[in-house]
Structure formats: C-alpha cells, structure tokens
Amino acid sequence: MQLMTSEISDIAETLDNELDEVKEEVERVQAERKAKHEFEHPPVPEGFTSIEDLQASLNLGEYGDRITDYTGNIGDAFSEIADGAVDLYTHDLLKWLPDNYEWLEEADFQGLLEGCKGDLIKMTQMAQYECFTQDMYSHQEDIAKYAALEGLAAEGVYALADEVYDDVFDGITIDFNDNNMDIEDFASEAQIAIQDAMDVPIYEAIDSNDEIMEDGELHWEYMSIKEGWGYNFPNPCAMSVEAVRTVNEKGYEAAFNEFWKDFMPEDHELAAVQDVTLIPVTLHFNETPDKSENMTFSAQDTNGLDIDGEVFFCGLTHEELTGMVGKQTGEDFTVESVGEPYQVEAHPKSQEPSQPRLAEKVKETRDGSGKLEQDSHDGQTTEREDERGDGDAEH
C-alpha cells in the first residue's frame, strides 16, 4: 500500500502531537517498575549480603545457571543439561569444531565415539557433550552453592549474614563437590546449618534466657518462630525481605529488641539508642521556586526521638531522593540536589544520651549489621548543623 504525501504528513504531525504523551506514559511505566524493584529489593543491613548478589558472585561456567531447573542427583543433572545444550544443526556444529578439536580427542578417549566414528556430525555432538559436562564438573562447587542459595530464597531468605555464609558455604559444613548428592539436599543442609547457627547468638543477645533453652517455658514458642516464620523476624543470621525492611526502618537493635522483648528477662537492658540515617537535601518549595533551602531528611521514622526536630521529612532513602531530583512528585517541594547519607545515634525523647546502651552481647552478636561507628561522622556533624542553621522545620 502506498501513502500519499499528504497522508504521510498527517501521520508525522499526529506522532509529533502525541510524542509528549507517549514520553510521559513511558516515564510513568519506568517509574512504577523502578519503585516496584526497589520495594522488592531493599538495601541490606551492613554485615549482610542479598541472595541475588551472592549468586551473582559465583562462577557457574557456561551452563551452570540451568541447575535450578533440575532436581535429583547433581551428576545426572549435569548430563541432562549437557545433552540439552548440544547443537542440532550441521552449520553450528561445524562452526564450533575448529576451535574445540581437542574435545573430539577427549570424547574418543572416554569411549564416547564408539558406534559413530566416520560420522563427523555425531562425533562433534559427542565432543560437545563431553566439553559441556566437564565444564560443569569443573564448576560444581559454585553451581551447587548457586542451587543451595536458590533453595534458601524459595524458603524466604532474602539476605544472609556474611559470617554465616562464610561458615556454611565456604567452610567444611557442606561438601559442595559431592557429585552423589541430590540438588535439593544442598539447600536443605544449608538451611539446617543456618537454623542451627541462629540459636547461640539469639540466646546471647537476649541475655541467655534459659526459658527458651530445651524444655524451658518459652522453648516451643521460640522454635515455632524460628521454624515457622519464614525468616520474617530480625536475627543475626538470615532474614526475609520483610525483616530487612523492618531493620532498615528501625535500626537493627531496635527491631531486634522489639520483636524478642517477650523472651527477654525482666532486667534486660533495652536499647536506648537507635541508628538513624540522615540525608542532606537542597530543595525549594513549589510556592517559592527561586529560594533554595537546605533540609535534613531521614530514612527512618524519627517520631519520638530526640532528633525529630532537626528532620524535615521521614521515610525516603538516599536512592529514592536521588531519583526525585528535578521532578514533580506530588509533594509541595522539589528536590534540587542530594548529599551523601550519614548515620547518627538517636535517643528516645524520654531518655538522656548518657543512659546505658544496649548490652555489649547484642552488639557483638549482630556483627555490625545495620550499625556504623559514629566516629567516622564526628567531623561532619558540626558542618551539617552549621549548614542547617535555622532551617529546622516541623516534621
């Protein structure tokens, strides 16, 4: 079908007129997808690494990532994966062979060419099979770890404590090179090891309450949480995405103590301090677009804390604020620039900073998760306070 010049002109004009609307719709969809991704992939507390990042750090070879599509013996899975990866078309096989002729010799050495010698296409397919199989065996340790991490994710684990990962995955707990194991057993053994690793640090963090030890009054309640909550609770070993969001919002100590308070002895020292992430932001109010102001935002809710009067707005992360720069977001202000986040110690308004901090056992148990030393920010706080001047606003 041929179009007249006038028709082409009309179509071009229509596209030009609709271009802004199309761009707005594309930006809206992109923003929704970004927000959804950020909600489902929150930043992990310090001392933890997400399952996705742990998997991304592994070397799986060319076909190892296909292991999650299989169950049963890992060696049998390697054979099936290799068989499924073999090329079917003559062109592809003859293109592969010149750079991989040594695998034809290896396949012959392994006796795989019996019955097909003289048929170059079938011989090349056997060479590919041997090549792909050996590639997976040479990467078995990381492939098995990948499968185990995938299994943990299916059970609700979003982030693992670095020390726990080192002990369970890089220690002697599980032999990831055992090619007689079933794929799902790598995940189940990892889960058992992580569950076992929880007990001692949680006991210590709540002052070794004997009531949750074996046969104690709270033992079965504790076990029902540990085994039935899908890692949806603050702990120093493995947490779900919901637990990570809670820790990000409240700080590790506060989230831990709030969840486990019923298991703690009456004389247990609760945290008098919370770690709060502050973010310096330059903005202007939409009513006065020519007047820039420096404000302090907080990633956590500061209601009831002594720093609440210094905070202009709560609940936005550094990444979210950066994405708001120069955009209309429905708020009565527009973000112009975002500074680097820093952490401070905030106290409940009813308590003085001099009161005792959380027991040292808790800080040792959590292994630094969610806590940064204030010392690294001492030199920055005064400057930021000077910059704020009279810029404090109501929360």
Short mmCIF file of C-alpha atoms in Angstrom, two decimals:
data_model
loop_
_atom_site.label_atom_id
_atom_site.label_comp_id
_atom_site.label_asym_id
_atom_site.label_seq_id
_atom_site.Cartn_x
_atom_site.Cartn_y
_atom_site.Cartn_z
CA MET A 1 0.00 0.00 0.00
CA GLN A 2 1.37 3.38 -0.98
CA LEU A 3 0.64 6.53 1.02
CA MET A 4 0.16 9.94 -0.45
CA THR A 5 2.48 12.73 0.61
CA SER A 6 -0.36 14.46 2.46
CA GLU A 7 -1.16 11.27 4.38
CA ILE A 8 2.46 10.83 5.40
CA SER A 9 2.48 14.45 6.55
CA ASP A 10 -0.68 13.93 8.61
CA ILE A 11 0.81 10.82 10.28
CA ALA A 12 4.03 12.67 11.10
CA GLU A 13 2.05 15.56 12.58
CA THR A 14 -0.03 13.17 14.69
CA LEU A 15 3.11 11.48 16.01
CA ASP A 16 4.62 14.84 16.87
CA ASN A 17 1.47 15.88 18.73
CA GLU A 18 1.31 12.62 20.67
CA LEU A 19 5.04 12.38 21.37
CA ASP A 20 4.90 14.20 24.71
CA GLU A 21 2.05 11.99 25.92
CA VAL A 22 3.92 8.88 24.81
CA LYS A 23 7.07 10.03 26.60
CA GLU A 24 5.09 10.76 29.78
CA GLU A 25 3.50 7.32 29.67
CA VAL A 26 6.87 5.65 29.14
CA GLU A 27 8.35 7.59 32.07
CA ARG A 28 5.39 6.67 34.25
CA VAL A 29 5.76 2.97 33.49
CA GLN A 30 9.52 3.15 34.07
CA ALA A 31 8.98 4.92 37.42
CA GLU A 32 6.44 2.28 38.50
CA ARG A 33 8.79 -0.54 37.58
CA LYS A 34 11.67 1.14 39.40
CA ALA A 35 9.57 1.67 42.52
CA LYS A 36 8.42 -1.95 42.44
CA HIS A 37 12.00 -3.19 42.04
CA GLU A 38 13.23 -1.00 44.91
CA PHE A 39 10.42 -2.25 47.15
CA GLU A 40 11.18 -5.89 46.35
CA HIS A 41 14.96 -5.36 46.57
CA PRO A 42 15.63 -3.14 49.60
CA PRO A 43 19.24 -2.44 50.61
CA VAL A 44 20.52 -4.99 53.11
CA PRO A 45 21.88 -4.11 56.57
CA GLU A 46 25.63 -3.85 57.00
CA GLY A 47 27.15 -7.27 57.52
CA PHE A 48 24.57 -8.96 55.26
CA THR A 49 24.55 -9.73 51.53
CA SER A 50 21.48 -10.44 49.42
CA ILE A 51 20.94 -13.89 47.93
CA GLU A 52 20.97 -12.35 44.43
CA ASP A 53 24.36 -10.71 45.00
CA LEU A 54 25.79 -13.92 46.44
CA GLN A 55 24.60 -15.84 43.40
CA ALA A 56 25.99 -13.21 41.05
CA SER A 57 29.44 -13.60 42.63
CA LEU A 58 29.65 -17.30 41.69
CA ASN A 59 31.39 -18.70 38.60
CA LEU A 60 28.93 -21.14 37.02
CA GLY A 61 30.69 -21.79 33.74
CA GLU A 62 28.66 -21.73 30.55
CA TYR A 63 25.58 -23.71 31.55
CA GLY A 64 25.63 -23.94 35.35
CA ASP A 65 22.77 -21.49 35.85
CA ARG A 66 20.42 -24.12 34.38
CA ILE A 67 20.82 -26.26 37.51
CA THR A 68 17.76 -24.65 39.11
CA ASP A 69 15.54 -26.32 36.50
CA TYR A 70 16.50 -29.79 37.79
CA THR A 71 16.10 -31.97 40.87
CA GLY A 72 17.71 -35.21 41.91
CA ASN A 73 21.34 -36.27 41.59
CA ILE A 74 23.57 -33.39 40.55
CA GLY A 75 25.70 -35.60 38.29
CA ASP A 76 22.63 -36.79 36.42
CA ALA A 77 21.53 -33.16 36.09
CA PHE A 78 24.90 -32.25 34.56
CA SER A 79 24.44 -34.99 31.96
CA GLU A 80 20.93 -33.82 31.09
CA ILE A 81 22.00 -30.17 30.86
CA ALA A 82 24.95 -31.05 28.62
CA ASP A 83 22.76 -33.20 26.38
CA GLY A 84 20.22 -30.39 26.04
CA ALA A 85 22.92 -27.88 25.13
CA VAL A 86 24.37 -29.90 22.24
CA ASP A 87 23.83 -28.24 18.85
CA LEU A 88 21.46 -29.89 16.40
CA TYR A 89 22.33 -28.08 13.19
CA THR A 90 25.28 -29.00 11.00
CA HIS A 91 26.27 -25.37 10.48
CA ASP A 92 26.53 -24.73 14.22
CA LEU A 93 28.47 -27.93 14.86
CA LEU A 94 31.00 -27.31 12.08
CA LYS A 95 31.43 -23.74 13.29
CA TRP A 96 32.20 -24.97 16.83
CA LEU A 97 34.58 -27.80 15.94
CA PRO A 98 37.70 -25.99 14.59
CA ASP A 99 38.29 -24.18 17.90
CA ASN A 100 37.47 -27.21 20.02
CA TYR A 101 39.10 -30.12 18.24
CA GLU A 102 40.73 -31.33 21.49
CA TRP A 103 37.26 -32.28 22.76
CA LEU A 104 36.89 -34.68 19.86
CA GLU A 105 40.02 -36.40 21.12
CA GLU A 106 38.75 -36.34 24.71
CA ALA A 107 35.42 -37.85 23.67
CA ASP A 108 37.31 -40.61 21.86
CA PHE A 109 39.45 -41.21 24.95
CA GLN A 110 36.29 -41.54 27.06
CA GLY A 111 34.88 -44.10 24.62
CA LEU A 112 32.01 -41.85 23.53
CA LEU A 113 32.74 -42.20 19.82
CA GLU A 114 32.08 -45.92 19.69
CA GLY A 115 29.43 -46.56 17.08
CA CYS A 116 29.63 -43.16 15.43
CA LYS A 117 33.17 -42.97 14.02
CA GLY A 118 33.07 -41.83 10.44
CA ASP A 119 30.02 -39.62 11.10
CA LEU A 120 31.60 -36.23 11.74
CA ILE A 121 28.35 -34.62 12.85
CA LYS A 122 27.59 -37.22 15.51
CA MET A 123 31.24 -37.24 16.61
CA THR A 124 31.13 -33.46 17.06
CA GLN A 125 27.93 -33.74 19.07
CA MET A 126 29.62 -36.22 21.41
CA ALA A 127 32.59 -33.85 21.67
CA GLN A 128 30.25 -31.03 22.68
CA TYR A 129 28.55 -33.28 25.23
CA GLU A 130 31.88 -34.13 26.83
CA CYS A 131 33.01 -30.49 26.77
CA PHE A 132 29.85 -29.18 28.41
CA THR A 133 29.76 -31.95 31.01
CA GLN A 134 33.35 -31.41 32.11
CA ASP A 135 32.78 -27.65 32.23
CA MET A 136 30.01 -28.15 34.78
CA TYR A 137 32.04 -30.60 36.86
CA SER A 138 34.91 -28.11 36.94
CA HIS A 139 32.48 -25.51 38.34
CA GLN A 140 30.50 -27.89 40.53
CA GLU A 141 31.26 -26.19 43.84
CA ASP A 142 29.84 -22.85 42.72
CA ILE A 143 26.96 -24.49 40.84
CA ALA A 144 25.94 -26.43 43.95
CA LYS A 145 26.20 -23.23 46.04
CA TYR A 146 24.02 -21.46 43.49
CA ALA A 147 21.40 -24.20 43.78
CA ALA A 148 21.56 -24.07 47.58
CA LEU A 149 21.09 -20.28 47.58
CA GLU A 150 18.16 -20.66 45.20
CA GLY A 151 16.63 -23.12 47.64
CA LEU A 152 17.11 -20.71 50.55
CA ALA A 153 15.44 -17.95 48.53
CA ALA A 154 12.48 -20.26 47.92
CA GLU A 155 12.22 -20.67 51.70
CA GLY A 156 12.05 -16.91 52.19
CA VAL A 157 15.67 -15.91 52.76
CA TYR A 158 16.48 -12.54 51.17
CA ALA A 159 19.81 -11.76 52.87
CA LEU A 160 22.47 -13.82 54.64
CA ALA A 161 24.91 -12.61 57.26
CA ASP A 162 28.39 -12.59 55.77
CA GLU A 163 29.85 -14.60 58.64
CA VAL A 164 27.12 -17.23 58.31
CA TYR A 165 27.74 -17.50 54.58
CA ASP A 166 31.46 -17.96 55.19
CA ASP A 167 30.82 -20.68 57.78
CA VAL A 168 28.12 -22.57 55.87
CA PHE A 169 29.18 -22.12 52.25
CA ASP A 170 32.94 -21.64 52.43
CA GLY A 171 33.65 -23.78 55.49
CA ILE A 172 33.52 -27.54 55.97
CA THR A 173 29.81 -27.76 56.84
CA ILE A 174 28.72 -28.95 53.38
CA ASP A 175 30.72 -30.72 50.68
CA PHE A 176 29.56 -28.88 47.58
CA ASN A 177 31.86 -31.04 45.43
CA ASP A 178 29.99 -34.24 46.30
CA ASN A 179 28.55 -35.34 42.95
CA ASN A 180 26.50 -38.07 44.61
CA MET A 181 24.23 -35.58 46.39
CA ASP A 182 20.79 -34.55 45.22
CA ILE A 183 20.47 -30.91 44.23
CA GLU A 184 17.75 -30.18 46.77
CA ASP A 185 19.89 -31.67 49.57
CA PHE A 186 22.45 -28.87 49.20
CA ALA A 187 19.69 -26.37 50.02
CA SER A 188 18.22 -28.41 52.88
CA GLU A 189 21.64 -28.90 54.50
CA ALA A 190 22.35 -25.19 54.19
CA GLN A 191 19.02 -24.35 55.80
CA ILE A 192 19.66 -26.74 58.69
CA ALA A 193 23.10 -25.23 59.24
CA ILE A 194 21.67 -21.69 59.25
CA GLN A 195 18.88 -22.66 61.65
CA ASP A 196 21.45 -24.21 63.99
CA ALA A 197 23.65 -21.12 63.73
CA MET A 198 20.81 -18.90 64.99
CA ASP A 199 20.43 -20.36 68.45
CA VAL A 200 23.59 -19.25 70.25
CA PRO A 201 23.69 -15.62 69.06
CA ILE A 202 19.97 -15.15 69.75
CA TYR A 203 20.32 -16.72 73.21
CA GLU A 204 23.25 -14.41 73.95
CA ALA A 205 21.54 -11.34 72.54
CA ILE A 206 18.61 -11.78 74.93
CA ASP A 207 20.93 -12.44 77.87
CA SER A 208 20.96 -16.23 77.58
CA ASN A 209 17.41 -16.63 78.80
CA ASP A 210 17.19 -20.25 79.95
CA GLU A 211 13.44 -20.23 79.38
CA ILE A 212 13.95 -20.68 75.63
CA MET A 213 16.52 -23.41 76.01
CA GLU A 214 15.43 -27.01 75.73
CA ASP A 215 12.44 -27.77 77.98
CA GLY A 216 12.22 -24.11 79.02
CA GLU A 217 8.84 -22.40 79.33
CA LEU A 218 9.31 -20.44 76.08
CA HIS A 219 11.16 -23.13 74.15
CA TRP A 220 8.32 -24.26 71.90
CA GLU A 221 7.21 -20.69 71.21
CA TYR A 222 10.76 -19.85 70.20
CA MET A 223 11.01 -22.94 67.97
CA SER A 224 7.69 -22.13 66.28
CA ILE A 225 9.06 -18.70 65.35
CA LYS A 226 12.42 -19.99 64.16
CA GLU A 227 10.98 -22.82 62.08
CA GLY A 228 7.61 -21.40 61.03
CA TRP A 229 8.05 -17.69 60.36
CA GLY A 230 10.00 -17.98 57.10
CA TYR A 231 12.84 -15.77 58.40
CA ASN A 232 10.35 -12.88 58.82
CA PHE A 233 11.98 -11.68 62.04
CA PRO A 234 15.14 -9.73 62.97
CA ASN A 235 18.03 -12.08 63.65
CA PRO A 236 21.81 -12.11 63.13
CA CYS A 237 21.89 -14.91 60.53
CA ALA A 238 19.30 -14.84 57.73
CA MET A 239 16.37 -12.52 57.07
CA SER A 240 13.45 -12.26 54.66
CA VAL A 241 12.77 -9.15 52.63
CA GLU A 242 10.11 -8.11 55.17
CA ALA A 243 12.56 -8.44 58.05
CA VAL A 244 15.17 -6.44 56.12
CA ARG A 245 12.65 -3.63 55.56
CA THR A 246 11.89 -3.58 59.29
CA VAL A 247 15.59 -3.42 60.19
CA ASN A 248 16.15 -0.65 57.64
CA GLU A 249 13.25 1.33 59.10
CA LYS A 250 14.03 0.94 62.81
CA GLY A 251 17.70 0.02 63.02
CA TYR A 252 18.90 -3.45 63.95
CA GLU A 253 18.94 -3.12 67.77
CA ALA A 254 15.52 -1.52 67.99
CA ALA A 255 13.94 -4.01 65.59
CA PHE A 256 15.57 -6.98 67.35
CA ASN A 257 14.56 -5.89 70.85
CA GLU A 258 11.02 -5.01 69.82
CA PHE A 259 10.46 -8.44 68.27
CA TRP A 260 12.13 -10.51 71.01
CA LYS A 261 11.12 -8.44 74.07
CA ASP A 262 8.74 -11.13 75.41
CA PHE A 263 11.64 -13.60 75.52
CA MET A 264 13.96 -11.32 77.46
CA PRO A 265 14.49 -11.37 81.24
CA GLU A 266 12.81 -8.52 83.07
CA ASP A 267 16.15 -6.89 83.86
CA HIS A 268 17.36 -6.98 80.24
CA GLU A 269 18.70 -3.61 79.07
CA LEU A 270 16.72 -2.43 76.06
CA ALA A 271 18.39 -0.24 73.52
CA ALA A 272 18.36 3.42 74.48
CA VAL A 273 19.90 4.30 71.13
CA GLN A 274 18.74 3.89 67.54
CA ASP A 275 20.84 4.24 64.42
CA VAL A 276 19.23 6.75 62.07
CA THR A 277 20.35 7.56 58.53
CA LEU A 278 20.22 11.29 57.78
CA ILE A 279 20.42 12.73 54.28
CA PRO A 280 21.22 16.38 53.49
CA VAL A 281 18.95 17.70 50.73
CA THR A 282 18.77 21.01 48.90
CA LEU A 283 15.23 21.81 47.77
CA HIS A 284 12.84 24.61 47.01
CA PHE A 285 9.19 24.83 47.90
CA ASN A 286 6.95 24.97 44.88
CA GLU A 287 5.45 28.23 46.09
CA THR A 288 8.91 29.86 46.18
CA PRO A 289 10.87 28.19 43.33
CA ASP A 290 13.65 30.82 43.38
CA LYS A 291 14.58 30.18 47.02
CA SER A 292 16.71 27.11 47.74
CA GLU A 293 16.81 25.69 51.25
CA ASN A 294 18.95 23.05 52.94
CA MET A 295 16.95 20.41 54.78
CA THR A 296 17.66 17.14 56.55
CA PHE A 297 15.74 14.03 55.57
CA SER A 298 15.68 10.72 57.44
CA ALA A 299 15.37 7.23 56.00
CA GLN A 300 13.69 6.08 59.24
CA ASP A 301 10.75 7.38 61.24
CA THR A 302 12.13 9.79 63.86
CA ASN A 303 8.86 10.36 65.69
CA GLY A 304 9.56 10.16 69.43
CA LEU A 305 13.33 10.55 69.01
CA ASP A 306 15.44 13.48 70.18
CA ILE A 307 16.50 14.40 66.63
CA ASP A 308 12.94 14.69 65.33
CA GLY A 309 13.04 18.49 65.42
CA GLU A 310 16.03 18.53 63.08
CA VAL A 311 14.38 16.33 60.47
CA PHE A 312 12.23 17.86 57.76
CA PHE A 313 10.86 14.66 56.18
CA CYS A 314 10.98 10.95 57.03
CA GLY A 315 10.76 7.68 55.14
CA LEU A 316 12.75 8.31 51.95
CA THR A 317 16.03 6.56 51.22
CA HIS A 318 19.05 8.18 49.58
CA GLU A 319 18.32 6.26 46.37
CA GLU A 320 14.68 7.40 46.34
CA LEU A 321 15.64 11.04 46.95
CA THR A 322 18.24 10.93 44.19
CA GLY A 323 15.56 9.70 41.81
CA MET A 324 13.37 12.69 42.75
CA VAL A 325 15.90 15.36 41.73
CA GLY A 326 14.27 17.92 39.44
CA LYS A 327 10.97 16.03 39.24
CA GLN A 328 7.44 16.81 40.32
CA THR A 329 6.48 14.07 42.78
CA GLY A 330 3.23 15.31 44.24
CA GLU A 331 4.95 16.83 47.29
CA ASP A 332 4.94 20.59 47.95
CA PHE A 333 8.66 20.79 47.28
CA THR A 334 11.12 19.88 44.52
CA VAL A 335 14.48 18.27 45.27
CA GLU A 336 17.43 20.09 43.69
CA SER A 337 20.34 18.00 44.97
CA VAL A 338 21.07 15.23 47.44
CA GLY A 339 24.17 14.91 49.62
CA GLU A 340 25.82 11.78 50.99
CA PRO A 341 23.90 9.97 53.76
CA TYR A 342 25.38 9.66 57.23
CA GLN A 343 24.31 7.91 60.42
CA VAL A 344 23.71 9.31 63.89
CA GLU A 345 22.66 7.86 67.21
CA ALA A 346 19.16 8.96 68.21
CA HIS A 347 17.68 8.63 71.70
CA PRO A 348 14.06 8.40 72.78
CA LYS A 349 12.90 11.81 73.97
CA SER A 350 12.24 10.41 77.43
CA GLN A 351 15.86 9.29 77.86
CA GLU A 352 19.14 11.12 78.06
CA PRO A 353 22.09 10.12 75.85
CA SER A 354 24.09 9.25 78.98
CA GLN A 355 21.86 6.31 79.83
CA PRO A 356 23.23 2.76 79.24
CA ARG A 357 23.36 1.45 75.70
CA LEU A 358 22.24 -1.99 74.62
CA ALA A 359 24.17 -4.83 76.25
CA GLU A 360 27.53 -5.48 74.63
CA LYS A 361 26.46 -9.03 73.79
CA VAL A 362 23.90 -7.73 71.34
CA LYS A 363 26.43 -5.59 69.52
CA GLU A 364 28.86 -8.50 69.30
CA THR A 365 26.15 -10.89 68.13
CA ARG A 366 24.87 -8.76 65.34
CA ASP A 367 28.38 -8.47 63.91
CA GLY A 368 27.99 -4.90 62.81
CA SER A 369 24.73 -5.42 60.88
CA GLY A 370 22.95 -2.11 60.49
CA LYS A 371 25.44 -0.18 62.68
CA LEU A 372 28.09 2.29 61.60
CA GLU A 373 30.51 3.87 64.02
CA GLN A 374 29.63 7.46 64.83
CA ASP A 375 33.33 8.34 64.98
CA SER A 376 33.52 8.49 61.18
CA HIS A 377 30.88 11.22 61.18
CA ASP A 378 32.04 13.36 64.11
CA GLY A 379 33.88 15.68 61.78
CA GLN A 380 30.84 16.07 59.57
CA THR A 381 28.09 16.70 62.11
CA THR A 382 29.16 20.20 63.11
CA GLU A 383 29.36 21.29 59.49
CA ARG A 384 25.91 19.95 58.76
CA GLU A 385 24.47 21.60 61.86
CA ASP A 386 26.01 24.92 60.76
CA GLU A 387 24.54 24.46 57.29
CA ARG A 388 21.14 23.77 58.73
CA GLY A 389 21.20 26.95 60.81
CA ASP A 390 17.62 27.98 61.21
CA GLY A 391 16.42 25.55 58.53
CA ASP A 392 14.71 23.24 61.01
CA ALA A 393 11.10 22.64 60.11
CA GLU A 394 8.26 20.76 61.67
CA HIS A 395 8.29 17.01 60.96
#
